[in-house]
Coordinates of C-alpha atoms in Angstrom, one line a residue:
M1 CA -55.3 6.8 -4.8
T2 CA -53.4 3.5 -4.2
E3 CA -53.3 2.4 -0.6
P4 CA -49.8 1.8 0.9
S5 CA -48.8 -1.8 0.9
T6 CA -49.1 -3.6 4.3
T7 CA -47.5 -6.8 3.2
R8 CA -45.4 -8.3 6.0
P9 CA -41.9 -9.6 5.3
T10 CA -41.9 -13.2 4.0
T11 CA -39.4 -14.2 6.7
P12 CA -38.5 -12.6 10.0
F13 CA -35.0 -11.7 8.7
S14 CA -35.8 -10.4 5.3
D15 CA -35.6 -6.7 6.3
I16 CA -32.1 -7.1 7.9
P17 CA -29.5 -5.5 5.5
V18 CA -26.2 -7.2 4.8
A19 CA -24.3 -4.5 6.7
D20 CA -26.0 -5.6 10.0
Y21 CA -24.8 -9.1 9.5
V22 CA -21.3 -7.8 8.8
R23 CA -21.4 -5.8 12.1
D24 CA -22.4 -8.9 14.0
A25 CA -19.8 -11.0 12.5
V26 CA -16.9 -8.5 12.9
G27 CA -18.0 -7.8 16.5
A28 CA -17.9 -11.5 17.4
L29 CA -14.5 -11.9 15.7
L30 CA -13.0 -9.0 17.6
L31 CA -14.2 -10.3 20.9
L32 CA -12.9 -13.8 20.3
M33 CA -9.5 -12.6 19.0
S34 CA -9.1 -10.4 22.0
L35 CA -9.0 -13.4 24.4
S36 CA -5.7 -14.5 23.0
L37 CA -4.0 -11.1 23.2
P38 CA -2.2 -9.5 26.2
W39 CA -4.5 -7.8 28.7
D40 CA -1.7 -6.5 30.9
E41 CA 1.9 -7.3 31.7
G42 CA 2.2 -11.0 32.0
H43 CA -1.5 -11.9 31.4
R44 CA -3.7 -12.6 28.5
A45 CA -7.3 -11.6 28.4
A46 CA -8.2 -15.3 28.8
D47 CA -6.4 -15.3 32.1
H48 CA -8.8 -12.9 33.8
V49 CA -12.1 -14.5 34.7
G50 CA -13.9 -11.1 34.7
V51 CA -12.7 -10.3 31.2
V52 CA -13.8 -13.7 29.9
L53 CA -17.3 -13.5 31.5
S54 CA -17.9 -9.9 30.2
T55 CA -16.7 -11.0 26.7
L56 CA -19.1 -14.0 26.7
L57 CA -21.9 -11.7 27.8
A58 CA -21.2 -9.4 24.8
L59 CA -21.2 -12.4 22.5
V60 CA -24.5 -13.7 23.8
V61 CA -26.2 -10.4 23.3
L62 CA -25.6 -10.7 19.5
A63 CA -28.2 -13.5 19.4
V64 CA -30.9 -11.4 21.2
P65 CA -32.4 -9.7 18.1
Y66 CA -32.5 -13.0 16.2
A67 CA -34.2 -14.7 19.1
A68 CA -36.7 -11.8 19.3
R69 CA -37.6 -12.2 15.6
L70 CA -38.1 -15.9 16.1
G71 CA -40.5 -15.2 18.9
I72 CA -38.3 -16.7 21.7
M73 CA -38.2 -13.6 23.8
P74 CA -40.9 -12.8 26.3
A75 CA -44.2 -11.2 25.3
G76 CA -44.1 -7.5 25.0
W77 CA -40.4 -7.5 23.8
T78 CA -39.8 -4.6 21.5
V79 CA -37.0 -3.1 19.4
R80 CA -36.3 -0.7 22.2
S81 CA -35.9 -3.7 24.6
T82 CA -33.2 -5.2 22.2
R83 CA -31.3 -1.9 22.0
T84 CA -31.4 -1.5 25.8
T85 CA -30.1 -5.0 26.3
R86 CA -27.3 -4.3 23.9
L87 CA -26.1 -1.3 26.0
V88 CA -26.5 -3.0 29.4
A89 CA -24.4 -6.0 28.2
A90 CA -21.6 -3.7 27.3
V91 CA -21.2 -2.3 30.8
P92 CA -19.3 -5.1 32.4
Y93 CA -16.5 -5.0 29.8
A94 CA -16.2 -1.3 30.2
V95 CA -15.9 -1.7 34.0
M96 CA -13.0 -4.2 33.5
V97 CA -11.2 -1.7 31.2
V98 CA -11.6 1.1 33.8
L99 CA -10.2 -1.2 36.6
A100 CA -7.2 -2.0 34.5
V101 CA -6.5 1.7 33.8
V102 CA -6.8 2.5 37.5
A103 CA -4.4 -0.3 38.4
D104 CA -1.8 1.0 36.0
L105 CA -2.1 4.6 37.3
T106 CA -2.0 3.7 41.0
T107 CA 0.9 1.3 40.8
A108 CA 4.2 2.7 42.0
G109 CA 6.7 2.8 39.2
P110 CA 5.8 1.2 35.8
G111 CA 2.3 -0.2 36.2
P112 CA 1.0 -3.4 34.6
G113 CA -0.2 -1.4 31.6
L114 CA -3.0 -2.2 29.3
G115 CA -2.7 -4.5 26.3
T116 CA -4.2 -4.7 22.8
A117 CA -6.8 -7.2 24.1
A118 CA -8.6 -4.3 25.6
A119 CA -8.4 -2.4 22.3
L120 CA -10.0 -5.2 20.3
G121 CA -12.4 -6.1 23.1
M122 CA -13.7 -2.5 23.4
A123 CA -14.1 -2.3 19.6
G124 CA -16.1 -5.6 19.6
V125 CA -18.3 -4.4 22.5
A126 CA -18.9 -1.1 20.7
L127 CA -20.1 -3.1 17.7
T128 CA -22.4 -5.3 19.8
A129 CA -23.8 -2.4 21.7
Q130 CA -24.7 -0.1 18.8
P131 CA -28.2 -0.4 17.2
R132 CA -28.4 -2.0 13.9
A133 CA -29.8 -0.3 10.8
C134 CA -33.0 -2.4 11.0
E135 CA -33.5 -1.2 14.6
L136 CA -33.4 2.5 13.9
G137 CA -36.5 4.6 14.0
P138 CA -37.3 7.7 12.0
E139 CA -34.5 10.2 12.3
G140 CA -36.7 12.9 13.8
E141 CA -37.9 10.5 16.6
D142 CA -34.9 8.3 17.2
P143 CA -32.0 9.9 19.3
A144 CA -29.6 7.1 18.5
G145 CA -27.8 9.2 15.8
P146 CA -26.9 12.2 18.0
R147 CA -26.0 9.9 21.0
W148 CA -23.6 7.7 19.1
T149 CA -22.1 10.7 17.4
R150 CA -21.4 12.3 20.8
A151 CA -19.9 9.0 22.0
L152 CA -17.5 9.1 19.1
G153 CA -16.6 12.7 20.0
I154 CA -16.0 11.6 23.6
V155 CA -13.5 9.0 22.4
G156 CA -11.6 11.7 20.6
I157 CA -11.6 13.9 23.7
V158 CA -10.4 11.0 25.9
G159 CA -7.6 10.4 23.5
L160 CA -6.5 14.0 23.6
A161 CA -6.6 13.9 27.4
I162 CA -4.4 10.7 27.5
A163 CA -1.9 12.3 25.2
V164 CA -1.6 15.5 27.3
V165 CA -1.3 13.6 30.5
G166 CA 1.3 11.3 29.0
V167 CA 3.5 14.2 27.9
V168 CA 3.2 15.8 31.4
V169 CA 4.2 12.6 33.1
V170 CA 7.2 12.3 30.8
A171 CA 8.2 15.9 31.5
V172 CA 7.9 15.5 35.2
D173 CA 10.3 12.5 35.1
G174 CA 12.9 14.9 33.9
P175 CA 14.3 13.2 30.7
G176 CA 16.6 14.9 28.3
V177 CA 15.3 17.5 25.9
W178 CA 15.4 15.1 22.9
V179 CA 13.3 12.5 24.8
L180 CA 10.8 15.1 25.7
L181 CA 10.6 16.4 22.2
A182 CA 10.1 12.8 21.0
A183 CA 7.2 12.3 23.5
V184 CA 5.6 15.5 22.1
V185 CA 5.9 14.2 18.6
V186 CA 4.4 10.9 19.6
A187 CA 1.4 12.6 21.3
A188 CA 0.9 14.9 18.3
W189 CA 1.0 12.1 15.8
L190 CA -1.4 9.9 17.8
V191 CA -3.9 12.7 18.4
L192 CA -3.8 13.5 14.7
L193 CA -4.3 9.8 13.8
L194 CA -7.3 9.5 16.1
G195 CA -8.6 13.0 16.5
W196 CA -8.6 14.5 13.0
P197 CA -10.8 11.8 11.4
V198 CA -13.1 11.7 14.5
L199 CA -13.5 15.5 14.4
G200 CA -14.6 15.3 10.7
S201 CA -17.0 12.4 11.5
V202 CA -18.6 14.4 14.3
R203 CA -19.0 17.3 11.8
G204 CA -20.9 15.0 9.4
Q205 CA -18.1 14.5 6.8
E206 CA -18.6 11.1 5.2
S207 CA -15.0 10.7 4.0
A208 CA -13.8 11.4 7.6
R209 CA -16.1 8.6 8.9
V210 CA -14.8 6.1 6.3
T211 CA -11.2 7.2 7.2
T212 CA -11.9 6.6 10.9
V213 CA -13.1 3.1 10.1
G214 CA -10.1 2.4 7.8
V215 CA -7.5 3.6 10.4
G216 CA -9.2 1.5 13.0
V217 CA -9.0 -1.6 10.8
A218 CA -5.3 -0.9 10.2
V219 CA -4.6 -0.7 14.0
V220 CA -6.5 -3.9 14.6
A221 CA -4.3 -5.6 11.9
A222 CA -1.2 -4.3 13.6
A223 CA -2.3 -5.5 17.0
V224 CA -3.1 -9.0 15.7
L225 CA 0.2 -9.3 13.7
G226 CA 2.2 -7.9 16.7
S227 CA 0.7 -10.2 19.3
G228 CA 3.6 -11.5 21.5
S229 CA 5.9 -8.9 20.0
N230 CA 7.1 -5.5 21.3
T231 CA 7.5 -4.0 17.8
L232 CA 3.8 -3.4 17.1
P233 CA 0.8 -2.4 19.4
H234 CA 1.2 -4.8 22.3
L235 CA 1.3 -3.3 25.8
T236 CA 1.1 0.4 26.8
T237 CA 1.3 2.3 30.0
F238 CA -0.4 5.5 31.0
S239 CA 2.9 7.1 31.9
A240 CA 3.3 8.0 28.2
P241 CA 1.0 9.1 25.3
T242 CA 1.0 5.7 23.7
P243 CA -2.3 4.4 25.1
V244 CA -4.1 6.7 22.6
I245 CA -3.4 3.9 20.0
L246 CA -5.8 1.6 21.9
L247 CA -8.7 4.0 21.2
V248 CA -8.4 4.0 17.5
P249 CA -10.2 0.6 16.9
V250 CA -13.0 1.8 19.3
A251 CA -13.4 5.0 17.3
G252 CA -13.5 2.9 14.1
A253 CA -16.2 0.6 15.5
I254 CA -18.4 3.5 16.5
A255 CA -17.9 5.3 13.2
A256 CA -19.1 2.1 11.4
S257 CA -22.4 2.2 13.2
A258 CA -25.6 2.9 11.2
A259 CA -26.5 5.6 13.8
V260 CA -23.4 7.7 13.0
M261 CA -23.7 7.0 9.3
R262 CA -27.1 8.5 9.1
R263 CA -25.8 11.7 10.7
T264 CA -23.2 12.4 8.0
V265 CA -23.9 14.4 4.9
E266 CA -24.8 12.2 2.0
V267 CA -22.3 12.6 -0.9
S268 CA -21.6 10.7 -4.1
A269 CA -19.6 7.5 -3.9
L270 CA -16.8 9.2 -5.9
D271 CA -16.6 12.1 -3.4
R272 CA -16.6 9.7 -0.5
W273 CA -13.7 7.6 -1.7
V274 CA -11.6 10.3 -3.2
G275 CA -12.0 12.3 0.0
T276 CA -11.0 9.2 2.0
A277 CA -7.8 8.8 -0.1
V278 CA -7.0 12.5 0.4
R279 CA -7.3 12.1 4.2
G280 CA -5.3 8.9 4.1
L281 CA -2.5 10.7 2.2
A282 CA -2.6 13.5 4.7
L283 CA -2.2 11.0 7.6
L284 CA 0.6 9.4 5.6
V285 CA 2.4 12.7 5.4
A286 CA 2.0 13.2 9.2
T287 CA 3.3 9.7 9.9
A288 CA 6.3 10.1 7.6
G289 CA 7.0 13.5 9.3
A290 CA 6.9 11.9 12.7
V291 CA 9.4 9.2 11.6
V292 CA 11.7 11.8 10.2
L293 CA 11.6 13.8 13.4
W294 CA 12.3 10.8 15.5
A295 CA 15.3 10.0 13.4
A296 CA 16.5 13.6 13.5
F297 CA 16.2 13.7 17.3
G298 CA 18.2 10.5 17.5
L299 CA 21.0 12.0 15.3
A300 CA 20.9 15.2 17.4
S301 CA 21.3 13.2 20.6
G302 CA 24.3 11.3 19.2
V303 CA 22.7 8.1 18.0
T304 CA 24.5 7.9 14.6
T305 CA 23.7 4.4 13.7
V306 CA 23.1 3.1 10.2
V307 CA 19.4 2.4 11.1
T308 CA 18.9 6.0 12.1
V309 CA 20.4 7.4 8.9
V310 CA 18.4 5.0 6.8
T311 CA 15.2 5.8 8.7
L312 CA 15.8 9.5 8.1
V313 CA 16.4 9.1 4.4
L314 CA 13.5 6.8 3.7
G315 CA 11.2 8.9 5.9
L316 CA 12.1 12.0 3.8
L317 CA 11.5 10.0 0.6
V318 CA 8.0 8.9 1.8
L319 CA 7.2 12.3 3.0
A320 CA 8.0 13.9 -0.4
G321 CA 6.0 11.2 -2.3
A322 CA 3.0 11.4 0.0
L323 CA 3.0 15.2 0.0
L324 CA 3.1 15.3 -3.8
G325 CA 0.3 12.8 -4.0
W326 CA -1.8 14.5 -1.4
R327 CA -1.5 17.9 -3.1
S328 CA -2.1 16.5 -6.6
L329 CA -5.2 14.5 -5.6
S330 CA -6.6 17.5 -3.6
A331 CA -6.3 19.8 -6.6
D332 CA -7.6 17.4 -9.3
A333 CA -8.8 13.9 -8.7
V334 CA -8.3 12.8 -12.3
Q335 CA -4.8 14.2 -12.9
G336 CA -3.7 13.5 -9.3
R337 CA -4.8 9.9 -9.0
R338 CA -1.5 8.5 -10.5
S339 CA 0.6 10.7 -8.2
A340 CA -1.5 9.5 -5.2
L341 CA -1.1 5.8 -6.1
A342 CA 2.6 6.4 -6.7
G343 CA 3.1 8.0 -3.3
A344 CA 1.2 5.2 -1.6
G345 CA 3.3 2.6 -3.5
L346 CA 6.5 4.4 -2.5
A347 CA 5.4 4.3 1.1
V348 CA 4.8 0.5 0.9
L349 CA 8.3 0.0 -0.4
A350 CA 10.1 2.3 2.0
G351 CA 8.0 1.3 5.0
T352 CA 8.7 -2.4 4.4
V353 CA 12.4 -1.7 4.2
L354 CA 12.2 0.2 7.5
M355 CA 10.4 -2.7 9.2
I356 CA 13.2 -5.0 8.0
V357 CA 16.2 -2.9 9.0
D358 CA 14.9 -1.6 12.3
V359 CA 15.8 -4.5 14.5
S360 CA 14.8 -2.9 17.8
P361 CA 11.8 -0.6 17.3
T362 CA 9.6 0.6 20.2
T363 CA 5.9 0.1 20.2
T364 CA 5.4 3.6 18.9
T365 CA 8.0 3.5 16.1
G366 CA 7.0 0.0 15.1
T367 CA 3.4 1.0 14.8
A368 CA 4.3 4.1 12.8
E369 CA 6.4 1.9 10.4
F370 CA 3.5 -0.5 10.0
M371 CA 1.1 2.3 9.3
L372 CA 3.7 3.7 6.8
A373 CA 4.2 0.4 5.0
L374 CA 0.7 -1.2 5.1
G375 CA -2.1 0.6 7.0
L376 CA -2.4 4.0 5.4
P377 CA -1.2 3.1 1.9
A378 CA -3.7 0.2 1.8
L379 CA -6.5 2.7 2.7
V380 CA -5.4 5.0 -0.2
I381 CA -5.0 2.3 -2.7
V382 CA -8.3 0.6 -1.9
A383 CA -10.2 3.9 -2.0
L384 CA -8.8 4.8 -5.4
T385 CA -9.1 1.3 -7.1
V386 CA -11.7 -1.0 -5.5
P387 CA -15.1 0.8 -5.5
R388 CA -16.9 0.3 -8.7
E389 CA -18.0 3.9 -9.0
V390 CA -14.4 5.1 -8.7
R391 CA -13.2 2.6 -11.3
D392 CA -15.9 3.7 -13.7
H393 CA -15.2 7.4 -13.2
F394 CA -11.4 7.1 -13.8
R395 CA -12.0 4.7 -16.8
D396 CA -14.2 7.3 -18.5
N397 CA -12.0 10.3 -17.4
R398 CA -8.4 9.5 -18.2
P399 CA -5.7 12.1 -17.3
S400 CA -4.0 14.0 -20.1
S401 CA -0.3 13.4 -20.4
S402 CA 2.5 15.2 -22.3
T403 CA 4.5 13.1 -24.7
D404 CA 7.6 15.2 -24.1
A405 CA 8.7 12.7 -21.5
Y406 CA 9.0 9.8 -23.9
E407 CA 8.9 11.2 -27.5
W408 CA 11.8 12.9 -29.3
K409 CA 11.0 16.5 -30.2
S410 CA 13.3 18.2 -32.7
T411 CA 14.7 21.6 -31.6
R412 CA 13.9 22.9 -35.1
A413 CA 10.2 22.0 -35.1
A414 CA 8.5 22.2 -38.5
S415 CA 5.2 23.9 -39.1
E416 CA 2.2 22.1 -40.5
D417 CA 3.1 22.9 -44.1
G418 CA 6.6 21.4 -43.8
F419 CA 8.6 24.7 -43.4
P420 CA 10.8 25.6 -40.5
D421 CA 9.5 27.9 -37.8
A422 CA 9.6 31.6 -37.9
E423 CA 12.8 31.9 -35.9
S424 CA 14.8 29.6 -38.2
A425 CA 13.2 31.2 -41.2
S426 CA 14.3 34.7 -40.1
T427 CA 18.0 33.6 -40.1
R428 CA 17.8 32.1 -43.6
P429 CA 19.6 34.0 -46.5
A430 CA 17.2 35.9 -48.8
D431 CA 18.2 33.8 -51.9
E432 CA 17.5 30.4 -50.1
P433 CA 14.1 28.9 -50.8
V434 CA 11.9 27.6 -48.0
V435 CA 12.1 23.8 -48.3
S436 CA 11.9 20.9 -45.9
S437 CA 15.1 20.2 -44.0
P438 CA 17.4 17.8 -46.0
E439 CA 18.2 14.5 -44.4
P440 CA 21.0 12.3 -45.5
V441 CA 20.0 9.1 -47.4
R442 CA 21.3 6.2 -45.4
R443 CA 22.4 3.1 -47.3
A444 CA 24.3 0.0 -46.3
G445 CA 27.8 -0.8 -47.5
N446 CA 30.9 1.2 -48.2
R447 CA 30.2 1.3 -52.0
D448 CA 27.1 3.5 -51.3
R449 CA 29.0 6.0 -49.0
A450 CA 29.2 8.6 -51.8
V451 CA 25.4 9.0 -51.8
Q452 CA 25.0 9.4 -48.1
D453 CA 25.1 13.2 -48.2
E454 CA 22.5 13.5 -50.9
P455 CA 19.6 15.7 -49.7
R456 CA 16.2 14.2 -49.5
I457 CA 13.0 16.3 -49.6
T458 CA 10.5 15.2 -47.0
P459 CA 7.0 14.8 -48.5
V460 CA 4.6 17.4 -47.3
E461 CA 0.9 17.3 -47.1
P462 CA -0.3 19.6 -50.0
V463 CA -1.8 22.9 -49.0
R464 CA -3.7 23.9 -52.1
S465 CA -5.6 27.0 -53.1
G466 CA -9.1 27.1 -54.3
Y467 CA -8.0 26.6 -57.9
A468 CA -6.4 23.3 -57.2
A469 CA -9.7 22.0 -56.0
R470 CA -11.6 22.8 -59.2
P471 CA -12.4 19.8 -61.5
G472 CA -10.7 20.0 -64.8
L473 CA -8.2 22.5 -63.7
A474 CA -5.3 20.6 -65.4
E475 CA -7.1 21.1 -68.7
Q476 CA -7.8 24.8 -68.2
H477 CA -4.2 25.7 -67.1
T478 CA -2.3 24.8 -70.3
E479 CA -0.5 28.0 -70.8
V480 CA 3.1 28.5 -69.4
L481 CA 5.3 31.4 -69.2
S482 CA 8.1 31.7 -71.7
V483 CA 11.5 31.4 -70.0
T484 CA 13.3 32.9 -73.0
S485 CA 15.6 35.6 -71.7
G486 CA 14.5 39.2 -72.2
R487 CA 11.1 38.4 -73.9
E488 CA 8.1 40.3 -72.7
P489 CA 4.8 38.5 -72.6
E490 CA 2.3 39.3 -75.4
K491 CA -1.3 40.4 -74.9
A492 CA -4.0 38.0 -76.2
A493 CA -6.3 39.6 -78.7
G494 CA -9.6 40.5 -77.2
G495 CA -8.6 38.8 -73.9
G496 CA -8.1 40.4 -70.5
R497 CA -5.2 38.3 -69.5
E498 CA -1.8 37.6 -70.9
A499 CA -1.1 34.9 -73.4
H500 CA 2.0 32.8 -72.8
E501 CA 4.2 31.1 -75.3
T502 CA 4.3 27.3 -75.2
Q503 CA 7.8 27.0 -76.6
V504 CA 10.0 26.3 -73.7
M505 CA 13.8 26.0 -73.4
A506 CA 14.9 23.2 -71.1
P507 CA 16.9 24.7 -68.2
A508 CA 20.3 23.4 -67.3
T509 CA 18.9 21.9 -64.1
G510 CA 16.7 19.4 -66.0
F511 CA 13.4 21.0 -65.0
S512 CA 11.0 22.3 -67.6
A513 CA 8.5 25.1 -67.6
A514 CA 5.7 22.5 -68.3
E515 CA 6.7 20.7 -65.1
A516 CA 6.9 23.9 -63.1
G517 CA 3.4 25.0 -64.3
D518 CA 1.7 21.6 -64.1
P519 CA -0.8 21.5 -61.1
S520 CA -0.1 17.8 -60.7
T521 CA 3.6 18.3 -60.0
P522 CA 4.4 17.2 -56.5
L523 CA 4.9 20.0 -54.0
E524 CA 8.4 18.9 -53.0
T525 CA 9.4 19.0 -56.7
L526 CA 8.0 22.6 -56.9
A527 CA 10.2 23.5 -54.0
R528 CA 13.3 22.1 -55.6
I529 CA 12.5 23.9 -58.9
A530 CA 12.2 27.2 -57.1
A531 CA 15.5 26.5 -55.3
E532 CA 17.5 25.4 -58.4
S533 CA 15.8 27.2 -61.4
P534 CA 15.4 30.9 -60.8
D535 CA 14.1 31.4 -64.3
L536 CA 11.1 29.1 -63.6
R537 CA 10.0 30.9 -60.5
P538 CA 7.4 33.0 -62.4
V539 CA 5.8 29.8 -63.7
I540 CA 5.7 28.4 -60.2
A541 CA 4.1 31.6 -59.0
E542 CA 1.2 31.1 -61.4
N543 CA 0.9 27.3 -60.8
P544 CA -2.5 26.8 -59.0
S545 CA -1.0 24.1 -56.9
T546 CA 1.8 26.2 -55.4
Y547 CA 1.2 26.2 -51.7
P548 CA 1.0 29.5 -49.6
A549 CA 4.3 29.1 -47.8
L550 CA 6.2 28.9 -51.2
L551 CA 4.2 31.8 -52.6
D552 CA 5.2 33.9 -49.6
W553 CA 8.8 33.1 -50.1
L554 CA 8.6 34.0 -53.8
D555 CA 6.9 37.3 -52.9
R556 CA 9.8 38.2 -50.6
L557 CA 12.4 37.8 -53.3
G558 CA 11.6 41.1 -55.0
D559 CA 12.0 39.6 -58.5
P560 CA 9.9 41.8 -61.0
A561 CA 9.0 38.8 -63.1
V562 CA 7.9 36.8 -60.1
D563 CA 5.9 39.8 -58.8
A564 CA 4.2 40.2 -62.1
A565 CA 3.2 36.5 -62.1
L566 CA 1.9 36.8 -58.6
A567 CA -0.1 39.8 -59.7
R568 CA -1.6 37.9 -62.5
R569 CA -2.4 35.1 -60.1
A570 CA -4.2 37.5 -57.8
G571 CA -6.1 39.0 -60.7
R572 CA -7.5 35.6 -61.7
S573 CA -8.6 34.9 -58.1

């Protein structure tokens, strides 16, 4: 039995996965960006000494695991020491956030609030405090997975509590009914935006975890783009449900941890990303619904501006598109992918228009419009187009599509043998043969106008019997039926079948019995002979090349001569 390899890594950093480097880089970036964002009313994070020092401490702790691998840390330093240091370094920043919340709640009237610097800072601290994948022990021995999953659940519960308290505070202030209803819609939307993905992540659903990360990234982008503006996440107060938005980046950072990731049920890449797109479309439906309700409340309260009407119309449009895409993708990923991408694209267009025409949005409505135009559609589009596994699957499994939407279909559809369908055939007179529908011959110039109404027989793919497929059939079938009026066929001496005269009278139509009985005569010519030369129909009935549809028509005529020819044909077969 081969002994397990005990070869040590060639370098101290060779066992660190790329994802750990990404977590370090994103955590440092969030902490640095937070310093330039508003911390409270009138102050940036960089204006508070305590915030700056706690941010620097969180940045320094990022270097601890690398220093330990290089042997710089004291003797006896272990992986557990690194993980404990990470957690301890996060405490000062958390204390600064709690103090800011208390200051807002205890200030008479509108408090100083809490800005997006705290949101990005807390997300950065969450990334620096969590253990890296290379620091995790065996799942049965290491409690990091359950602990960080519980931490994610606590963030969701805190968000729910903030939303409920915010609605209660609004109700106590005694606003109008429409303002209170709008506050309820805000709370419900924010709780759904944060709580639904978090709940799925806690339950071990991988697509919910990815959705939590994606929504957190979208809110971070909105905060950075809206710095110094009141139209996107900027400054919130705990006298309303809006502070819930500050917890979304924190939840995304925790959901991105390796500890939470190992607690989710492992699924295929296709299921992960399609499930993420489904959840993104569901949140898009919720966001569009909230925008529609806010516009409807505005109209009900007497605010009949152009912006309100446009918001209502565009919100309904996005709601319909997102709902269709969500239902289609949930039912069938292959067939519903196009509808999902179309719904996301429609949201980008309509949301962008809303952000342009809405000149005075609040923080909540501005954030909803951003999520409608960029955040959630980007999550859906990326999930359905970027991952290699998804692209390979949809390349190999293309949706079926009906050509009715772009190809002309005749109302008198022809069957495969060139004859009209049963409904049109049932209304045809009994003495009219079954032939292809005539089409006028089109020619240029007035001098050819006289021939425009000439019928043209459409060539038909031959449907031949077994006789037509025999070699040398043309040589064997040299007998033709006499078309002389009133003459009975003579019996061949010693033969079991009827002998036919070879002397033929040319009919007035120009067709001959030899042509009607020749197996090489084109099928469209046989149809014309049957239509225009009733006396040659028995010959056509015995022609081995006569196709079944024409034989059926001849059988329905009730002509004794034709019936006898058909009987002879059947006897030979």
